[in-house]
Amino acid sequence: MEDRPAGQRVHDFFEVSPGFSPDEAMLEAERCLQCKKPKCVNGCPVCIDIPAFIAEIALGNFRNAAVIIKADNMLPAVCGRVCPQETQCEGECILSGKEKPILIGSLERFIADWERAHGTSVPEKQASTGHHVAVVGSGPAGLTAAAELSRLGHKVTLFESLHEAGGVLMYGIPEFRLPKEIVRAEVEQVLAMGVEIRLNHLAGRSITVPELQKFDAVFLATGAGLPSFMGIPGEQLNGVYSANEFLTRVNFMHADQFPVFDTPVKKGSRVVVAGGGNVAMDAARVARRLGSKVTLVYRRREEDLPARIDEVTHAKEEGVEILTCASPIRVIGESCVTGVECVQMEMCTPDETGRPAARPVDGSSFIIDADMFIEAIGQGPNPLLISEIKGLARAKKGNVKVDGEGKTSVPRIFAAGDVATGAATVIWAMGSAKTAARAIDRMLRED
Ligand code: FAD
Ligand code: SF4
């Protein structure tokens, strides 16, 4: 699979990689050793039967492969594109030490795309239990729990505050990594399982907590959409954005096409992005596509960057300058941003994450001329709903405290995904949501 040339893709929002052709997918599938004890399955948080679906691809039975995948994962086109496979299924592949691991994510993406083009089917549902569950939030965690609960025979109503379902998949991850038509198609599959959705419903306001608690169970999947800020001088200036706001404006509100769409966004000539995760890379790559010169400033070393390797490579290919061992300390300007003062960082003893802690070097400050500053240094849970639920225990960073099955401190209320774990990954949100959905099912059947 060849990526589209960087010089071409930096001018548009089309996907970077075209994906496998049927012949390429079959050739790749034939490399699979069909291990008796497949470690790749342990590496997948939703435990897809990876060898079984790959065996069907090798035989050209693409429909069978789709059925196998969808028994465990209702968002395969999404996961095939954005899962950090290198540390999950592919990281466990026995071939990764000897040659290249099987490209499991790309095969999953191929099957999902093939099925979308050739007619989809939904998994069978169990008989109705008569129970009714409220799911709050329609990101990967909410969609997964809704699909699983519906499959197990429960009636599900899904509340979403925005005008479209999908959570970060819609408003955060850019089109060139995850086309929105694909997210919409996978959401439709979940709804086709009989899930009722109420868009533009802000739980805690449009539907109150006592109203939610009238359902037989409540599943909270409200994510971690509250951006953190560095707390440095100048953050109030015009031209400072959180990555969340910047990405939402472009991905969700089409601000790049203003005034065709109503929402504007600043198109800086020189943009500084603070952070080193996927969110920072996405913000930097979107800014490049809006025509900006972009410098990404990260406080640790290049090998410590938390973003996926592919995203770092793609960002560099697209002309994002990555400045490591540096950190912003002040945004400069009178009313608008004119520069960002940074300081060099040196590495010292490892912190609680196991990575070396970064500490500023005295007298090392320097200024980057910039008319825009985007902060992508982390997100926490939006407190609006969870702070209104009496007795809901919270963990250190404000996340909802849950046990291993997603149970909260409040009877009949469960939580999973980023609201419980803190900002993590799509597939961890899905894996924890599936576990919680099964715990809800057990509880309801014991009632
Ligand atoms: P979310 O996706 O945040 O969904 C929460 C939903 O709840 C939202 O739709 C929100 O509108 C809704 N909601 C919130 N409050 C309420 C309320 N009171 N009432 C009703 N609805 C409410 N992960 C990867 O695996 N790979 C990647 O490449 C990757 N890239 C990322 C890039 C960006 C820019 C971001 C921000 C995240 C990225 N992640 C990535 C992380 C991943 O997207 C998240 O871990 C995942 O989306 C979490 O899923 P969730 O369902 O818990 O929450
Ligand atoms: Fe790998 Fe993610 Fe697919 Fe699981 S869902 S097999 S981790 S790409």
Short mmCIF file of C-alpha atoms and ligand atoms in Angstrom, two decimals:
data_model
loop_
_atom_site.label_atom_id
_atom_site.label_comp_id
_atom_site.label_asym_id
_atom_site.label_seq_id
_atom_site.Cartn_x
_atom_site.Cartn_y
_atom_site.Cartn_z
CA MET A 1 0.00 0.00 0.00
CA GLU A 2 1.49 3.31 -1.07
CA ASP A 3 0.48 6.52 0.69
CA ARG A 4 -0.54 9.44 -1.51
CA PRO A 5 2.42 11.81 -2.08
CA ALA A 6 2.80 14.31 0.78
CA GLY A 7 3.05 17.25 -1.64
CA GLN A 8 -0.38 16.37 -3.01
CA ARG A 9 -2.22 15.43 0.19
CA VAL A 10 -1.15 18.53 2.14
CA HIS A 11 -3.49 20.51 -0.13
CA ASP A 12 -6.59 18.43 0.55
CA PHE A 13 -8.45 16.43 3.20
CA PHE A 14 -8.67 13.13 1.29
CA GLU A 15 -7.37 9.96 2.93
CA VAL A 16 -3.61 9.46 3.10
CA SER A 17 -3.66 5.75 2.27
CA PRO A 18 -5.87 4.16 -0.41
CA GLY A 19 -6.08 0.76 1.39
CA PHE A 20 -5.62 -2.77 -0.01
CA SER A 21 -7.05 -3.99 -3.30
CA PRO A 22 -8.70 -7.48 -3.09
CA ASP A 23 -5.57 -9.12 -4.57
CA GLU A 24 -3.26 -7.31 -2.17
CA ALA A 25 -5.48 -8.27 0.79
CA MET A 26 -5.45 -11.95 -0.23
CA LEU A 27 -1.67 -11.94 -0.68
CA GLU A 28 -1.19 -10.35 2.74
CA ALA A 29 -3.63 -12.84 4.32
CA GLU A 30 -1.68 -15.76 2.87
CA ARG A 31 1.35 -14.71 4.96
CA CYS A 32 -0.57 -15.51 8.18
CA LEU A 33 0.88 -18.61 9.92
CA GLN A 34 -2.51 -19.45 11.53
CA CYS A 35 -0.87 -19.93 14.94
CA LYS A 36 -2.59 -22.50 17.20
CA LYS A 37 -2.33 -20.08 20.14
CA PRO A 38 -2.65 -16.71 18.37
CA LYS A 39 -1.08 -13.93 20.46
CA CYS A 40 -2.56 -11.27 18.17
CA VAL A 41 -6.03 -11.95 19.63
CA ASN A 42 -4.72 -11.19 23.14
CA GLY A 43 -3.41 -7.91 21.76
CA CYS A 44 -6.88 -6.85 20.59
CA PRO A 45 -8.94 -5.29 23.41
CA VAL A 46 -12.19 -6.59 21.83
CA CYS A 47 -10.70 -10.04 21.09
CA ILE A 48 -11.57 -10.34 17.39
CA ASP A 49 -10.92 -13.88 16.09
CA ILE A 50 -8.09 -12.54 13.94
CA PRO A 51 -6.73 -15.82 12.45
CA ALA A 52 -10.28 -16.89 11.47
CA PHE A 53 -11.10 -13.70 9.56
CA ILE A 54 -7.67 -13.68 7.91
CA ALA A 55 -8.15 -17.32 6.79
CA GLU A 56 -11.44 -16.31 5.11
CA ILE A 57 -9.70 -13.43 3.31
CA ALA A 58 -6.99 -15.77 2.02
CA LEU A 59 -9.79 -17.91 0.50
CA GLY A 60 -11.51 -14.85 -0.99
CA ASN A 61 -14.53 -15.28 1.35
CA PHE A 62 -14.79 -11.61 2.22
CA ARG A 63 -18.42 -11.81 3.44
CA ASN A 64 -17.50 -14.52 5.98
CA ALA A 65 -14.56 -12.42 7.15
CA ALA A 66 -16.95 -9.49 7.78
CA VAL A 67 -19.31 -11.67 9.85
CA ILE A 68 -16.41 -12.88 12.02
CA ILE A 69 -15.11 -9.36 12.63
CA LYS A 70 -18.53 -7.90 13.40
CA ALA A 71 -19.27 -10.55 16.01
CA ASP A 72 -16.77 -8.64 18.19
CA ASN A 73 -16.40 -5.18 16.66
CA MET A 74 -19.15 -3.00 15.20
CA LEU A 75 -16.68 -0.27 14.12
CA PRO A 76 -14.15 -2.20 11.98
CA ALA A 77 -13.58 0.48 9.33
CA VAL A 78 -12.80 2.94 12.13
CA CYS A 79 -10.50 0.58 14.07
CA GLY A 80 -8.74 -0.62 10.93
CA ARG A 81 -7.75 3.00 10.35
CA VAL A 82 -7.02 4.48 13.77
CA CYS A 83 -6.10 1.66 16.18
CA PRO A 84 -2.48 1.83 17.33
CA GLN A 85 -2.01 -1.68 15.88
CA GLU A 86 1.77 -1.54 16.29
CA THR A 87 1.33 -1.79 20.08
CA GLN A 88 -1.76 -4.01 19.99
CA CYS A 89 -2.64 -6.89 17.65
CA GLU A 90 0.27 -6.38 15.23
CA GLY A 91 2.69 -5.82 18.11
CA GLU A 92 1.87 -9.36 19.31
CA CYS A 93 2.10 -10.98 15.86
CA ILE A 94 4.76 -13.69 15.94
CA LEU A 95 6.13 -12.46 12.61
CA SER A 96 6.95 -9.02 13.99
CA GLY A 97 10.33 -10.22 15.30
CA LYS A 98 11.36 -12.03 12.09
CA GLU A 99 9.86 -10.10 9.20
CA LYS A 100 6.95 -7.68 9.05
CA PRO A 101 3.88 -8.43 11.20
CA ILE A 102 0.69 -9.24 9.32
CA LEU A 103 -1.02 -5.91 8.57
CA ILE A 104 -4.09 -6.87 10.63
CA GLY A 105 -5.54 -3.36 10.82
CA SER A 106 -5.29 -2.86 7.05
CA LEU A 107 -6.98 -6.23 6.46
CA GLU A 108 -9.76 -5.29 8.88
CA ARG A 109 -10.18 -1.97 7.08
CA PHE A 110 -10.26 -3.75 3.70
CA ILE A 111 -13.06 -6.08 4.82
CA ALA A 112 -15.11 -3.26 6.35
CA ASP A 113 -14.73 -1.16 3.18
CA TRP A 114 -15.55 -4.17 0.98
CA GLU A 115 -18.69 -4.92 2.99
CA ARG A 116 -19.84 -1.30 2.83
CA ALA A 117 -19.53 -1.39 -0.94
CA HIS A 118 -21.23 -4.80 -1.31
CA GLY A 119 -24.11 -4.58 1.20
CA THR A 120 -23.90 -4.83 4.97
CA SER A 121 -25.62 -7.13 7.43
CA VAL A 122 -26.12 -6.76 11.17
CA PRO A 123 -25.42 -9.43 13.81
CA GLU A 124 -28.41 -11.43 15.10
CA LYS A 125 -30.16 -10.19 18.25
CA GLN A 126 -31.34 -12.20 21.21
CA ALA A 127 -35.02 -12.19 22.26
CA SER A 128 -36.26 -9.02 23.98
CA THR A 129 -35.68 -8.89 27.77
CA GLY A 130 -38.10 -6.00 28.31
CA HIS A 131 -35.36 -3.95 29.99
CA HIS A 132 -34.53 -0.43 28.86
CA VAL A 133 -31.01 1.08 29.16
CA ALA A 134 -29.97 4.71 28.73
CA VAL A 135 -26.56 5.23 27.11
CA VAL A 136 -25.12 8.74 27.35
CA GLY A 137 -22.59 9.74 24.68
CA SER A 138 -22.25 8.33 21.18
CA GLY A 139 -18.47 8.01 20.83
CA PRO A 140 -16.86 4.58 20.40
CA ALA A 141 -17.70 3.57 24.00
CA GLY A 142 -21.38 4.57 23.78
CA LEU A 143 -21.83 3.03 20.32
CA THR A 144 -20.21 -0.24 21.39
CA ALA A 145 -22.27 -0.53 24.58
CA ALA A 146 -25.45 0.36 22.70
CA ALA A 147 -24.80 -2.30 20.03
CA GLU A 148 -23.87 -4.96 22.59
CA LEU A 149 -26.87 -4.27 24.86
CA SER A 150 -29.18 -4.29 21.85
CA ARG A 151 -27.67 -7.57 20.64
CA LEU A 152 -28.33 -9.05 24.10
CA GLY A 153 -32.03 -8.17 23.77
CA HIS A 154 -32.30 -4.90 25.73
CA LYS A 155 -34.02 -1.76 24.49
CA VAL A 156 -31.45 1.06 24.22
CA THR A 157 -31.87 4.82 24.01
CA LEU A 158 -28.67 6.70 23.19
CA PHE A 159 -28.43 10.39 24.18
CA GLU A 160 -25.95 12.62 22.35
CA SER A 161 -25.48 16.33 22.97
CA LEU A 162 -24.18 17.10 19.45
CA HIS A 163 -26.12 17.11 16.19
CA GLU A 164 -24.28 14.02 14.89
CA ALA A 165 -23.21 10.77 16.52
CA GLY A 166 -19.62 9.52 16.70
CA GLY A 167 -17.90 11.60 19.39
CA VAL A 168 -14.20 12.17 18.72
CA LEU A 169 -14.48 10.04 15.57
CA MET A 170 -16.59 12.85 14.08
CA TYR A 171 -15.30 16.03 15.66
CA GLY A 172 -11.70 15.21 16.60
CA ILE A 173 -9.95 12.86 14.17
CA PRO A 174 -9.54 14.62 10.80
CA GLU A 175 -11.11 13.50 7.54
CA PHE A 176 -7.74 12.56 5.99
CA ARG A 177 -7.29 9.89 8.70
CA LEU A 178 -10.92 8.89 9.11
CA PRO A 179 -13.46 9.97 6.47
CA LYS A 180 -16.72 11.05 8.09
CA GLU A 181 -18.86 9.09 5.60
CA ILE A 182 -17.24 5.95 7.02
CA VAL A 183 -18.06 6.92 10.59
CA ARG A 184 -21.66 7.69 9.55
CA ALA A 185 -21.96 4.30 7.85
CA GLU A 186 -20.74 2.46 10.97
CA VAL A 187 -23.06 4.51 13.22
CA GLU A 188 -25.92 3.48 10.90
CA GLN A 189 -24.99 -0.17 11.47
CA VAL A 190 -25.31 0.33 15.24
CA LEU A 191 -28.69 2.04 14.79
CA ALA A 192 -29.77 -0.81 12.52
CA MET A 193 -29.43 -3.07 15.59
CA GLY A 194 -32.53 -1.28 16.90
CA VAL A 195 -30.80 1.41 18.98
CA GLU A 196 -32.89 4.59 19.31
CA ILE A 197 -30.82 7.79 19.21
CA ARG A 198 -31.72 11.23 20.55
CA LEU A 199 -29.35 13.81 19.09
CA ASN A 200 -29.06 17.38 20.46
CA HIS A 201 -29.82 15.97 23.94
CA LEU A 202 -27.44 17.22 26.59
CA ALA A 203 -27.80 14.80 29.51
CA GLY A 204 -27.90 16.76 32.76
CA ARG A 205 -29.92 19.51 31.00
CA SER A 206 -32.24 18.28 28.18
CA ILE A 207 -32.72 15.11 30.20
CA THR A 208 -32.14 15.39 33.95
CA VAL A 209 -30.32 12.93 36.20
CA PRO A 210 -33.57 11.78 37.95
CA GLU A 211 -35.11 11.19 34.48
CA LEU A 212 -32.08 9.14 33.45
CA GLN A 213 -32.31 7.10 36.65
CA LYS A 214 -35.82 5.96 35.68
CA PHE A 215 -34.20 3.65 33.10
CA ASP A 216 -33.33 0.11 34.27
CA ALA A 217 -29.63 0.99 33.94
CA VAL A 218 -27.54 3.97 32.83
CA PHE A 219 -24.26 3.75 30.94
CA LEU A 220 -22.07 6.87 30.97
CA ALA A 221 -19.78 7.31 27.95
CA THR A 222 -19.33 11.06 27.88
CA GLY A 223 -15.63 10.95 27.02
CA ALA A 224 -12.86 13.36 27.93
CA GLY A 225 -13.74 16.43 25.92
CA LEU A 226 -12.59 19.15 28.32
CA PRO A 227 -9.24 20.51 27.11
CA SER A 228 -6.44 21.28 29.57
CA PHE A 229 -4.42 24.48 29.26
CA MET A 230 -0.81 25.10 30.22
CA GLY A 231 -1.62 28.07 32.44
CA ILE A 232 1.07 30.28 30.88
CA PRO A 233 0.82 34.07 30.38
CA GLY A 234 -0.88 35.20 27.16
CA GLU A 235 -3.35 32.31 26.81
CA GLN A 236 -6.24 34.81 26.64
CA LEU A 237 -4.90 36.35 23.39
CA ASN A 238 -6.74 36.23 20.11
CA GLY A 239 -5.27 33.35 18.09
CA VAL A 240 -4.89 30.88 20.98
CA TYR A 241 -6.95 27.72 20.55
CA SER A 242 -7.27 24.39 22.31
CA ALA A 243 -6.69 21.61 19.77
CA ASN A 244 -10.19 20.43 20.59
CA GLU A 245 -11.77 23.70 19.49
CA PHE A 246 -9.57 24.06 16.42
CA LEU A 247 -10.23 20.49 15.25
CA THR A 248 -13.97 20.67 16.00
CA ARG A 249 -14.29 23.88 13.99
CA VAL A 250 -12.61 22.32 10.95
CA ASN A 251 -13.69 18.65 11.15
CA PHE A 252 -17.22 19.08 12.41
CA MET A 253 -18.26 22.60 11.40
CA HIS A 254 -16.28 22.75 8.09
CA ALA A 255 -14.62 26.04 9.09
CA ASP A 256 -12.04 25.52 6.33
CA GLN A 257 -14.90 26.26 3.91
CA PHE A 258 -16.08 29.45 5.63
CA PRO A 259 -18.19 31.40 4.49
CA VAL A 260 -19.91 28.51 2.64
CA PHE A 261 -20.44 27.14 6.19
CA ASP A 262 -21.11 29.60 9.06
CA THR A 263 -18.20 28.74 11.37
CA PRO A 264 -14.91 30.59 10.86
CA VAL A 265 -11.42 29.62 12.00
CA LYS A 266 -8.20 31.59 11.95
CA LYS A 267 -5.81 30.44 9.24
CA GLY A 268 -2.50 31.41 10.78
CA SER A 269 0.51 32.08 8.57
CA ARG A 270 2.78 30.63 11.27
CA VAL A 271 1.35 28.26 13.87
CA VAL A 272 2.92 26.78 16.99
CA VAL A 273 1.35 23.60 18.36
CA ALA A 274 2.20 22.46 21.92
CA GLY A 275 2.03 18.70 22.59
CA GLY A 276 3.24 15.39 21.22
CA GLY A 277 0.25 13.03 21.05
CA ASN A 278 -2.17 12.14 18.25
CA VAL A 279 -4.21 15.23 19.04
CA ALA A 280 -1.18 17.50 18.57
CA MET A 281 -0.22 15.75 15.31
CA ASP A 282 -3.80 16.08 14.03
CA ALA A 283 -3.94 19.79 14.87
CA ALA A 284 -0.55 20.37 13.20
CA ARG A 285 -1.52 18.45 10.05
CA VAL A 286 -4.87 20.23 9.79
CA ALA A 287 -3.11 23.61 10.15
CA ARG A 288 -0.73 22.59 7.33
CA ARG A 289 -3.77 21.86 5.15
CA LEU A 290 -5.08 25.36 5.90
CA GLY A 291 -1.84 26.72 4.44
CA SER A 292 0.09 27.48 7.66
CA LYS A 293 3.77 26.96 8.38
CA VAL A 294 3.68 24.76 11.49
CA THR A 295 6.12 24.13 14.34
CA LEU A 296 5.17 21.47 16.86
CA VAL A 297 6.89 21.94 20.21
CA TYR A 298 7.28 18.89 22.46
CA ARG A 299 8.97 18.92 25.86
CA ARG A 300 10.57 15.48 25.71
CA ARG A 301 12.72 13.69 23.10
CA GLU A 302 11.51 12.44 19.72
CA GLU A 303 11.52 8.81 20.94
CA ASP A 304 9.15 9.83 23.76
CA LEU A 305 6.48 11.26 21.43
CA PRO A 306 3.22 9.54 22.45
CA ALA A 307 1.66 9.87 18.97
CA ARG A 308 1.51 6.84 16.67
CA ILE A 309 4.69 6.42 14.61
CA ASP A 310 2.68 6.68 11.38
CA GLU A 311 1.23 10.02 12.45
CA VAL A 312 4.67 11.41 13.28
CA THR A 313 6.05 10.20 9.92
CA HIS A 314 3.09 11.62 8.02
CA ALA A 315 3.32 14.94 9.86
CA LYS A 316 7.01 15.28 9.01
CA GLU A 317 6.43 14.30 5.36
CA GLU A 318 3.76 17.00 5.19
CA GLY A 319 6.20 19.66 6.36
CA VAL A 320 5.42 19.93 10.08
CA GLU A 321 8.59 20.98 11.89
CA ILE A 322 8.96 19.02 15.15
CA LEU A 323 10.96 20.78 17.83
CA THR A 324 11.73 18.40 20.71
CA CYS A 325 13.08 19.14 24.22
CA ALA A 326 11.36 22.53 24.24
CA SER A 327 8.30 23.93 25.98
CA PRO A 328 6.25 27.14 25.58
CA ILE A 329 6.38 29.46 28.61
CA ARG A 330 4.58 32.57 27.31
CA VAL A 331 2.33 33.60 24.44
CA ILE A 332 3.42 37.02 23.20
CA GLY A 333 1.16 39.77 21.83
CA GLU A 334 -1.04 42.74 22.78
CA SER A 335 -4.46 41.58 21.63
CA CYS A 336 -3.41 38.97 19.05
CA VAL A 337 -0.64 36.37 19.13
CA THR A 338 2.65 37.59 17.62
CA GLY A 339 4.98 34.93 19.01
CA VAL A 340 5.55 32.12 21.46
CA GLU A 341 8.39 32.19 23.96
CA CYS A 342 9.81 28.73 24.62
CA VAL A 343 12.49 27.29 26.83
CA GLN A 344 14.78 24.36 26.19
CA MET A 345 14.20 21.27 28.31
CA GLU A 346 16.64 18.70 29.62
CA MET A 347 15.80 15.15 30.62
CA CYS A 348 16.30 13.91 34.17
CA THR A 349 15.09 10.96 36.27
CA PRO A 350 12.05 9.02 35.00
CA ASP A 351 8.65 10.20 36.29
CA GLU A 352 5.61 8.05 37.19
CA THR A 353 5.04 7.23 33.47
CA GLY A 354 8.52 5.68 33.25
CA ARG A 355 9.63 8.40 30.84
CA PRO A 356 12.38 10.84 31.82
CA ALA A 357 10.97 13.95 33.45
CA ALA A 358 11.68 17.14 31.51
CA ARG A 359 13.07 20.19 33.30
CA PRO A 360 13.68 23.70 31.89
CA VAL A 361 17.26 24.78 31.21
CA ASP A 362 18.06 28.14 32.88
CA GLY A 363 18.60 31.04 30.47
CA SER A 364 17.66 29.00 27.37
CA SER A 365 14.52 30.85 26.30
CA PHE A 366 13.91 31.70 22.66
CA ILE A 367 11.03 33.13 20.63
CA ILE A 368 9.18 31.62 17.68
CA ASP A 369 7.33 34.18 15.57
CA ALA A 370 3.72 33.01 15.30
CA ASP A 371 0.22 34.38 14.81
CA MET A 372 -1.52 31.32 16.20
CA PHE A 373 -0.92 28.98 19.15
CA ILE A 374 -2.70 25.65 19.56
CA GLU A 375 -2.53 23.72 22.83
CA ALA A 376 -2.82 19.94 22.69
CA ILE A 377 -1.57 18.94 26.12
CA GLY A 378 -4.42 16.71 27.29
CA GLN A 379 -8.12 16.52 28.08
CA GLY A 380 -10.24 15.67 31.10
CA PRO A 381 -13.87 14.60 31.54
CA ASN A 382 -16.55 17.21 31.01
CA PRO A 383 -17.97 17.69 34.54
CA LEU A 384 -21.44 18.86 33.46
CA LEU A 385 -23.32 15.59 33.86
CA ILE A 386 -21.09 13.60 36.19
CA SER A 387 -20.92 16.36 38.81
CA GLU A 388 -24.73 16.30 39.05
CA ILE A 389 -24.98 12.62 39.90
CA LYS A 390 -25.15 12.39 43.71
CA GLY A 391 -22.67 9.93 45.22
CA LEU A 392 -20.73 9.33 41.98
CA ALA A 393 -17.14 8.71 43.11
CA ARG A 394 -14.40 10.32 41.06
CA ALA A 395 -10.76 9.37 40.62
CA LYS A 396 -7.71 11.64 40.90
CA LYS A 397 -8.06 13.51 37.60
CA GLY A 398 -11.84 13.82 37.89
CA ASN A 399 -12.61 10.65 35.92
CA VAL A 400 -15.50 8.48 37.05
CA LYS A 401 -14.28 5.72 39.38
CA VAL A 402 -15.27 2.26 38.16
CA ASP A 403 -14.48 -1.34 39.08
CA GLY A 404 -13.20 -3.88 36.54
CA GLU A 405 -16.72 -4.25 35.10
CA GLY A 406 -17.49 -0.56 34.71
CA LYS A 407 -19.67 -0.34 37.87
CA THR A 408 -19.65 3.10 39.48
CA SER A 409 -20.33 3.92 43.13
CA VAL A 410 -24.00 4.57 42.26
CA PRO A 411 -26.21 1.49 41.89
CA ARG A 412 -27.30 0.76 38.29
CA ILE A 413 -24.96 3.39 36.82
CA PHE A 414 -22.00 2.14 34.79
CA ALA A 415 -19.27 4.03 32.93
CA ALA A 416 -16.52 3.25 30.42
CA GLY A 417 -14.33 4.85 27.79
CA ASP A 418 -12.41 8.08 28.31
CA VAL A 419 -14.75 9.36 31.04
CA ALA A 420 -13.54 6.48 33.21
CA THR A 421 -9.99 5.87 31.97
CA GLY A 422 -8.96 9.41 31.01
CA ALA A 423 -7.99 10.17 27.40
CA ALA A 424 -7.00 6.80 25.89
CA THR A 425 -7.74 5.08 22.57
CA VAL A 426 -10.76 4.16 20.50
CA ILE A 427 -10.31 0.44 21.01
CA TRP A 428 -9.74 0.72 24.77
CA ALA A 429 -12.95 2.72 24.98
CA MET A 430 -14.71 -0.02 23.00
CA GLY A 431 -13.18 -2.89 25.01
CA SER A 432 -14.13 -1.36 28.37
CA ALA A 433 -17.62 -0.51 27.05
CA LYS A 434 -18.21 -4.10 25.98
CA THR A 435 -17.17 -5.39 29.42
CA ALA A 436 -19.53 -2.92 31.11
CA ALA A 437 -22.41 -3.77 28.73
CA ARG A 438 -22.06 -7.44 29.64
CA ALA A 439 -22.05 -6.56 33.36
CA ILE A 440 -25.25 -4.53 32.84
CA ASP A 441 -26.79 -7.52 31.07
CA ARG A 442 -25.92 -9.86 33.94
CA MET A 443 -27.32 -7.41 36.49
CA LEU A 444 -30.59 -6.99 34.58
CA ARG A 445 -31.06 -10.74 34.16
CA GLU A 446 -30.57 -11.26 37.91
CA ASP A 447 -33.22 -8.60 38.78
P1 FAD B 1 -15.82 10.34 22.96
O1 FAD B 1 -15.36 9.86 21.65
O2 FAD B 1 -15.24 11.61 23.48
O3 FAD B 1 -17.40 10.50 22.91
C1 FAD B 1 -18.11 11.08 23.97
C2 FAD B 1 -19.46 11.56 23.43
O4 FAD B 1 -20.29 11.94 24.53
C3 FAD B 1 -19.34 12.78 22.53
O5 FAD B 1 -20.07 12.56 21.35
C4 FAD B 1 -19.95 13.91 23.37
O6 FAD B 1 -20.57 14.90 22.56
C5 FAD B 1 -20.97 13.14 24.19
N1 FAD B 1 -21.35 13.79 25.44
C6 FAD B 1 -20.52 14.35 26.37
N2 FAD B 1 -21.25 14.83 27.39
C7 FAD B 1 -22.55 14.58 27.10
C8 FAD B 1 -23.80 14.84 27.78
N3 FAD B 1 -23.83 15.44 28.99
N4 FAD B 1 -24.96 14.46 27.19
C9 FAD B 1 -24.95 13.82 25.97
N5 FAD B 1 -23.80 13.57 25.29
C10 FAD B 1 -22.63 13.93 25.86
N6 FAD B 1 -7.54 7.05 19.58
C11 FAD B 1 -7.05 6.07 18.79
O7 FAD B 1 -7.23 4.89 19.09
N7 FAD B 1 -6.36 6.36 17.64
C12 FAD B 1 -6.20 7.63 17.21
O8 FAD B 1 -5.57 7.83 16.17
C13 FAD B 1 -6.73 8.68 17.99
N8 FAD B 1 -6.62 9.96 17.58
C14 FAD B 1 -7.25 10.94 18.30
C15 FAD B 1 -7.24 12.24 17.81
C16 FAD B 1 -7.90 13.25 18.49
C17 FAD B 1 -7.89 14.63 17.92
C18 FAD B 1 -8.54 12.96 19.74
C19 FAD B 1 -9.24 14.06 20.51
C20 FAD B 1 -8.54 11.68 20.25
C21 FAD B 1 -7.91 10.66 19.53
N9 FAD B 1 -7.92 9.34 19.98
C22 FAD B 1 -7.42 8.34 19.20
C23 FAD B 1 -8.57 8.99 21.25
C24 FAD B 1 -9.98 8.44 21.03
O9 FAD B 1 -10.65 9.16 20.04
C25 FAD B 1 -10.76 8.43 22.32
O10 FAD B 1 -10.05 7.65 23.26
C26 FAD B 1 -12.18 7.85 22.14
O11 FAD B 1 -12.91 8.58 21.20
C27 FAD B 1 -12.92 7.79 23.45
O12 FAD B 1 -14.20 7.33 23.20
P2 FAD B 1 -15.43 7.69 24.18
O13 FAD B 1 -16.62 7.05 23.58
O14 FAD B 1 -15.07 7.36 25.57
O15 FAD B 1 -15.58 9.28 24.15
FE1 SF4 B 2 -6.15 -4.83 15.86
FE2 SF4 B 2 -7.75 -2.79 16.59
FE3 SF4 B 2 -8.61 -4.58 14.82
FE4 SF4 B 2 -8.35 -5.29 17.39
S1 SF4 B 2 -9.78 -3.77 16.55
S2 SF4 B 2 -7.68 -6.48 15.56
S3 SF4 B 2 -6.53 -4.07 17.97
S4 SF4 B 2 -6.89 -3.17 14.53
#
